[in-house]
CSV table of C-alpha atoms in Angstrom, one decimal:
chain,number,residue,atom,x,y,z
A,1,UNK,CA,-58.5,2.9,44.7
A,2,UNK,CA,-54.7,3.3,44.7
A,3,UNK,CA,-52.9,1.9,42.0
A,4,UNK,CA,-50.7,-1.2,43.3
A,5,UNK,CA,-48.0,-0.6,40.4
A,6,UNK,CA,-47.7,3.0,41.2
A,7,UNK,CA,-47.3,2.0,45.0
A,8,UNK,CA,-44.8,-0.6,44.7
A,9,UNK,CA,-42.6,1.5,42.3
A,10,UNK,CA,-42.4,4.3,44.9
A,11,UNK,CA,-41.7,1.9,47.8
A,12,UNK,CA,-39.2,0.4,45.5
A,13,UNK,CA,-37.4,3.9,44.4
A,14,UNK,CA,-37.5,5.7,47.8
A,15,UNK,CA,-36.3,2.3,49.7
A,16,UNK,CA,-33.6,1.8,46.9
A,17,UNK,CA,-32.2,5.7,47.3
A,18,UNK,CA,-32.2,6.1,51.0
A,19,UNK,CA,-30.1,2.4,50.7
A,20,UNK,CA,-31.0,1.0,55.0
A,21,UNK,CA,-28.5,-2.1,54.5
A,22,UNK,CA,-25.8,0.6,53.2
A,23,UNK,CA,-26.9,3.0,56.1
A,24,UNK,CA,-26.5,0.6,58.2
A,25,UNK,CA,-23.1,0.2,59.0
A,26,UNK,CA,-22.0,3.7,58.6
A,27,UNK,CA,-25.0,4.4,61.4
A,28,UNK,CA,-22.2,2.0,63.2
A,29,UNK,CA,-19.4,4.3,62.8
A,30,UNK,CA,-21.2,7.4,63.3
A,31,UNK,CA,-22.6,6.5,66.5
A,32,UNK,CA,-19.5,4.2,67.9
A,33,UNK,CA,-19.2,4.5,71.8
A,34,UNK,CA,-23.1,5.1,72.0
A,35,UNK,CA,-25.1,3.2,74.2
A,36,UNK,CA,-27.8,1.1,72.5
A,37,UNK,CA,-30.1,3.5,73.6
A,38,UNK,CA,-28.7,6.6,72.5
A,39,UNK,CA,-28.1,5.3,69.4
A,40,UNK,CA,-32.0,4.8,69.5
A,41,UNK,CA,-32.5,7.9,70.4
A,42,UNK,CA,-30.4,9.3,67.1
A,43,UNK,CA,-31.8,6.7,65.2
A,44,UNK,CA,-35.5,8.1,65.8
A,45,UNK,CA,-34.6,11.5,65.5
A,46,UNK,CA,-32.9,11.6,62.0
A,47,UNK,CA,-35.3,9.1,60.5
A,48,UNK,CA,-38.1,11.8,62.1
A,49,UNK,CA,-36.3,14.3,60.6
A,50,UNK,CA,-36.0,13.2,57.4
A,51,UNK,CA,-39.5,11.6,57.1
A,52,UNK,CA,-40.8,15.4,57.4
A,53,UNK,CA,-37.9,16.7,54.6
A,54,UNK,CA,-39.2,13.7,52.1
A,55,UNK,CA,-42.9,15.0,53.1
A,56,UNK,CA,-42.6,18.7,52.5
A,57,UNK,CA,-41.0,18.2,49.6
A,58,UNK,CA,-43.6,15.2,48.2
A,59,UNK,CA,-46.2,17.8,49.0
A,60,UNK,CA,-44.8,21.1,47.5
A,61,UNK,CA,-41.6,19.9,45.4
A,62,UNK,CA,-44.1,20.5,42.3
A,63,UNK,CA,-45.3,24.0,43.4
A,64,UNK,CA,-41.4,25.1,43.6
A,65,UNK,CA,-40.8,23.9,40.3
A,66,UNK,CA,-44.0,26.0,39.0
A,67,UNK,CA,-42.6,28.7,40.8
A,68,UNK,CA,-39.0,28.3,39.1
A,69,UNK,CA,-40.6,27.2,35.7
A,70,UNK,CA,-39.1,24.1,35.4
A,71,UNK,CA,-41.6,21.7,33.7
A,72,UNK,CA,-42.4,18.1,35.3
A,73,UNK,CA,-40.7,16.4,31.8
A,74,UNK,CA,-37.6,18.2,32.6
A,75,UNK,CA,-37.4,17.4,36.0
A,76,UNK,CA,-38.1,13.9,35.0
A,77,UNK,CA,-35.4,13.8,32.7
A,78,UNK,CA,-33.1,15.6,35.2
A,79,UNK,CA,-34.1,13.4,38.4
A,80,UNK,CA,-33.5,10.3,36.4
A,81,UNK,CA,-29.8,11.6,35.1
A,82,UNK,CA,-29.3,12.3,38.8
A,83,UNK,CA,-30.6,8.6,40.3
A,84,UNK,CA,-28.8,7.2,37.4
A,85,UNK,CA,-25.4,8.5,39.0
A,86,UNK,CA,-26.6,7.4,41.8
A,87,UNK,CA,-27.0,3.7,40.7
A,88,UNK,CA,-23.9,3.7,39.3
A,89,UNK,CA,-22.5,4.6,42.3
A,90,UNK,CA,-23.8,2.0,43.6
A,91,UNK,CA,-22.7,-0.5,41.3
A,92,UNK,CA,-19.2,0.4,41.3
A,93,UNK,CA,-19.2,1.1,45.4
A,94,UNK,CA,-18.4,4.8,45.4
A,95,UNK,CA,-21.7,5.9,46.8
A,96,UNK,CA,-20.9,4.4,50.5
A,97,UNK,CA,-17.6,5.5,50.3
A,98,UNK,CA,-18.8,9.0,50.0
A,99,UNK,CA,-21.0,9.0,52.7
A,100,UNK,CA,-18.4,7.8,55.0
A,101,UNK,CA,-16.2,10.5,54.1
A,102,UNK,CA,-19.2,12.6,55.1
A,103,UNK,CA,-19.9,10.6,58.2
A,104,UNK,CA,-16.2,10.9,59.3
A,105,UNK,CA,-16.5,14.9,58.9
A,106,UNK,CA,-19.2,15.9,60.9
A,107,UNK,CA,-18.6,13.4,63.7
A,108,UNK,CA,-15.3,15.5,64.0
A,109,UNK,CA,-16.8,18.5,63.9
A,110,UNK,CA,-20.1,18.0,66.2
A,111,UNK,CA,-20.8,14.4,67.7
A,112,UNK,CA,-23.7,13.7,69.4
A,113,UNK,CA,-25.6,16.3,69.7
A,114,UNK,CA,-26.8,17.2,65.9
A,115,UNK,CA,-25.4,14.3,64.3
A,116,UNK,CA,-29.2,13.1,63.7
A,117,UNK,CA,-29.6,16.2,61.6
A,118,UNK,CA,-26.3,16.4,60.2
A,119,UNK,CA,-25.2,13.7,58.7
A,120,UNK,CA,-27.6,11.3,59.8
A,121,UNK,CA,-31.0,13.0,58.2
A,122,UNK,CA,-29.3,15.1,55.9
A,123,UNK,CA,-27.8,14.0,53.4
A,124,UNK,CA,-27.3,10.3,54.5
A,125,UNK,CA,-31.4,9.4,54.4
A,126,UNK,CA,-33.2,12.3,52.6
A,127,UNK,CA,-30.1,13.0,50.0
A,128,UNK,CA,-30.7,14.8,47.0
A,129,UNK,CA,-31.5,11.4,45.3
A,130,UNK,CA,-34.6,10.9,47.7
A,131,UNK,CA,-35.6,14.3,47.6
A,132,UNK,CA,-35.5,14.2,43.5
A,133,UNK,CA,-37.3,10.8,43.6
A,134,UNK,CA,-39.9,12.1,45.9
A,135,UNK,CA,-40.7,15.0,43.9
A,136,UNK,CA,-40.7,12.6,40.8
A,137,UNK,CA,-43.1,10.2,42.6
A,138,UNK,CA,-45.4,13.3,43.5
A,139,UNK,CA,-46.2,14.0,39.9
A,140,UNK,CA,-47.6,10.4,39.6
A,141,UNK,CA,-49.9,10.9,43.0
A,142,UNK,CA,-52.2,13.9,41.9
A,143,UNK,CA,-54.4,15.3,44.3
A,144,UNK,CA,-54.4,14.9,48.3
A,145,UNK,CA,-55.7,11.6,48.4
A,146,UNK,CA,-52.6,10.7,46.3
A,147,UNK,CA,-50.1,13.1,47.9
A,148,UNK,CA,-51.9,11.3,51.0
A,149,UNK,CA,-50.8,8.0,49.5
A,150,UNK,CA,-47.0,9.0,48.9
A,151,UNK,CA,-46.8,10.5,52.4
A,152,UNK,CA,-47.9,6.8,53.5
A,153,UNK,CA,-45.3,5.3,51.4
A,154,UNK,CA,-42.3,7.0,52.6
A,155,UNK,CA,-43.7,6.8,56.6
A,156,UNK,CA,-43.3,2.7,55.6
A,157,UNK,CA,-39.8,3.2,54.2
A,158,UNK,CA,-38.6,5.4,56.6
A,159,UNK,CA,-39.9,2.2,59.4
A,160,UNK,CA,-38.2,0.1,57.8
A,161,UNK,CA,-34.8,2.7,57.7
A,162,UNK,CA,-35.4,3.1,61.2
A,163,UNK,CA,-35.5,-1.0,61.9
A,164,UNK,CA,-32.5,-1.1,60.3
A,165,UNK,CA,-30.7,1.3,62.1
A,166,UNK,CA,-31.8,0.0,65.5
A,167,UNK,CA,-30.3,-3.9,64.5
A,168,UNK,CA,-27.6,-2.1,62.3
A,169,UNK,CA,-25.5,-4.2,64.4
A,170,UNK,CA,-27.1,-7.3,63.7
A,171,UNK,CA,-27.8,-7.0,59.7
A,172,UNK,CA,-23.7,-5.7,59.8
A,173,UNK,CA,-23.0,-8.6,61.0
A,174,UNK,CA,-25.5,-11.0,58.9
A,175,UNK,CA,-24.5,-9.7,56.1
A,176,UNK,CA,-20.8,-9.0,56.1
A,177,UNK,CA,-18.5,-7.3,53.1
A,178,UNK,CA,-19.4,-9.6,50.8
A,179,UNK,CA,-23.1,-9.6,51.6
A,180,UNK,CA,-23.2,-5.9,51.9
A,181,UNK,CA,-21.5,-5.6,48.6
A,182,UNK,CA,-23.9,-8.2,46.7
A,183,UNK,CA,-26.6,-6.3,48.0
A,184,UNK,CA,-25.9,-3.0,47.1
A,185,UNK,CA,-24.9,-3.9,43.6
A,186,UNK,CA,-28.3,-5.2,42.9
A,187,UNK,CA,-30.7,-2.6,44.1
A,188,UNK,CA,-28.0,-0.5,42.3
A,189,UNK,CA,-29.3,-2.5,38.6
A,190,UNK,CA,-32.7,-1.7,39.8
A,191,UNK,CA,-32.4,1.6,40.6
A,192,UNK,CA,-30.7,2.3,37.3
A,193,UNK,CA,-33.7,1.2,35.8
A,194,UNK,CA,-35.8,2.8,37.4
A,195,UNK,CA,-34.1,5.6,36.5
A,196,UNK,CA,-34.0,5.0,32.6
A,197,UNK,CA,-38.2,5.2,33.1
A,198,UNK,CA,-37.6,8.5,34.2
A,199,UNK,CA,-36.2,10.1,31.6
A,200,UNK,CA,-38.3,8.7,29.0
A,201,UNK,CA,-41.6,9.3,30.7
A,202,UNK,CA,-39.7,12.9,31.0
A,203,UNK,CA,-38.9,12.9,27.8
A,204,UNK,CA,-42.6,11.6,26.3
A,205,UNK,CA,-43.7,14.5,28.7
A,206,UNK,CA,-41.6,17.6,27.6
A,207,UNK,CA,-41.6,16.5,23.6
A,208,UNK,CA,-45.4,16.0,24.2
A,209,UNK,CA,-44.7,12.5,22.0
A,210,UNK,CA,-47.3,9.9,21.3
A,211,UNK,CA,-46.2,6.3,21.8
């Protein structure tokens, strides 16, 4: 039986990092001068693309640490620093105005035709935050039925990602600066504690403490 906890925290951590109402209107701006159906098209190829980045890594990112010899407490503690920054980020607006930098560069440098990989899947949606959450996740889903489970997880976020890009226009529009801002301040608190869990399950782990 899957454990609903476990499943709701890793719809809420993966949902939080890859961030579909901030996406959304720099999905706009990337894809400005697109027909609604080509921005489709991009919209289904980078969330395709990133679904299978999130999945290799949910289903390996534990064997490459093994392989560098980097313990799952110190990648706890390390992943949680990192998503941490992240919510900050988030909190104080600097994260989207990073990846519209981002954005802005390689729609100079190649439009259309590979802007579902770059910037789109990588490192808009499967950023190093989703990557190092994934992984994180993965060491609470042992076993292929759970790996199974996680895969499951981030198919439904990346859905939803992908909805959101497809009526980027209309959620843009619903919610407005002001909306956009509220919004992105407050999965920012969560995320931050989510975060804070992290590193002191990493910490418990590595220091082998009792509590």
């Amino acid at each position: 039986m899957p454990d609903t906890d476990l499943l709701i925290n890793a719809l809420t951590t993966i949902l939080v990092t890859i961030d579909p109402p901030g996406l959304a209107p720099i999905f706009l701006s990337l894809t400005a001068g697109m027909s609604r159906s080509e921005r489709k098209h991009v919209a289904w190829r980078g969330s395709l693309i990133a679904f299978c980045i999130l999945s290799v890594f949910a289903l390996f990112g534990d064997s490459i640490l093994n392989l560098l010899g980097i313990s799952m407490g110190a990648f706890r503690i390390a992943g949680g620093l990192l998503l941490f920054w992240i919510a900050f980020e988030m909190i104080f607006e600097k994260r989207n105005e990073r990846k519209e930098k981002t954005g802005e560069t390689a729609t100079l440098r190649d439009h259309i035709e590979n802007i579902a990989v770059f910037p789109l899947a990588l490192p808009l949606i499967a950023g190093p935050g989703a990557i190092s959450a994934t992984i994180l996740l993965a060491g609470s889903y042992p076993g292929t039925v759970g790996r199974l489970q996680l895969i499951l997880v981030i198919a439904l976020c990346i859905a939803i990602l992908f909805a959101a890009l497809v009526i980027a226009e209309r959620i843009d529009r619903f919610l407005g600066q002001t909306g956009r801002a509220i919004l992105t301040r407050l999965l920012g608190v969560i995320l931050a504690a989510l975060a804070v869990q992290f590193v002191v399950d990493g910490v418990i782990s590595a220091f082998a403490l009792k509590i």
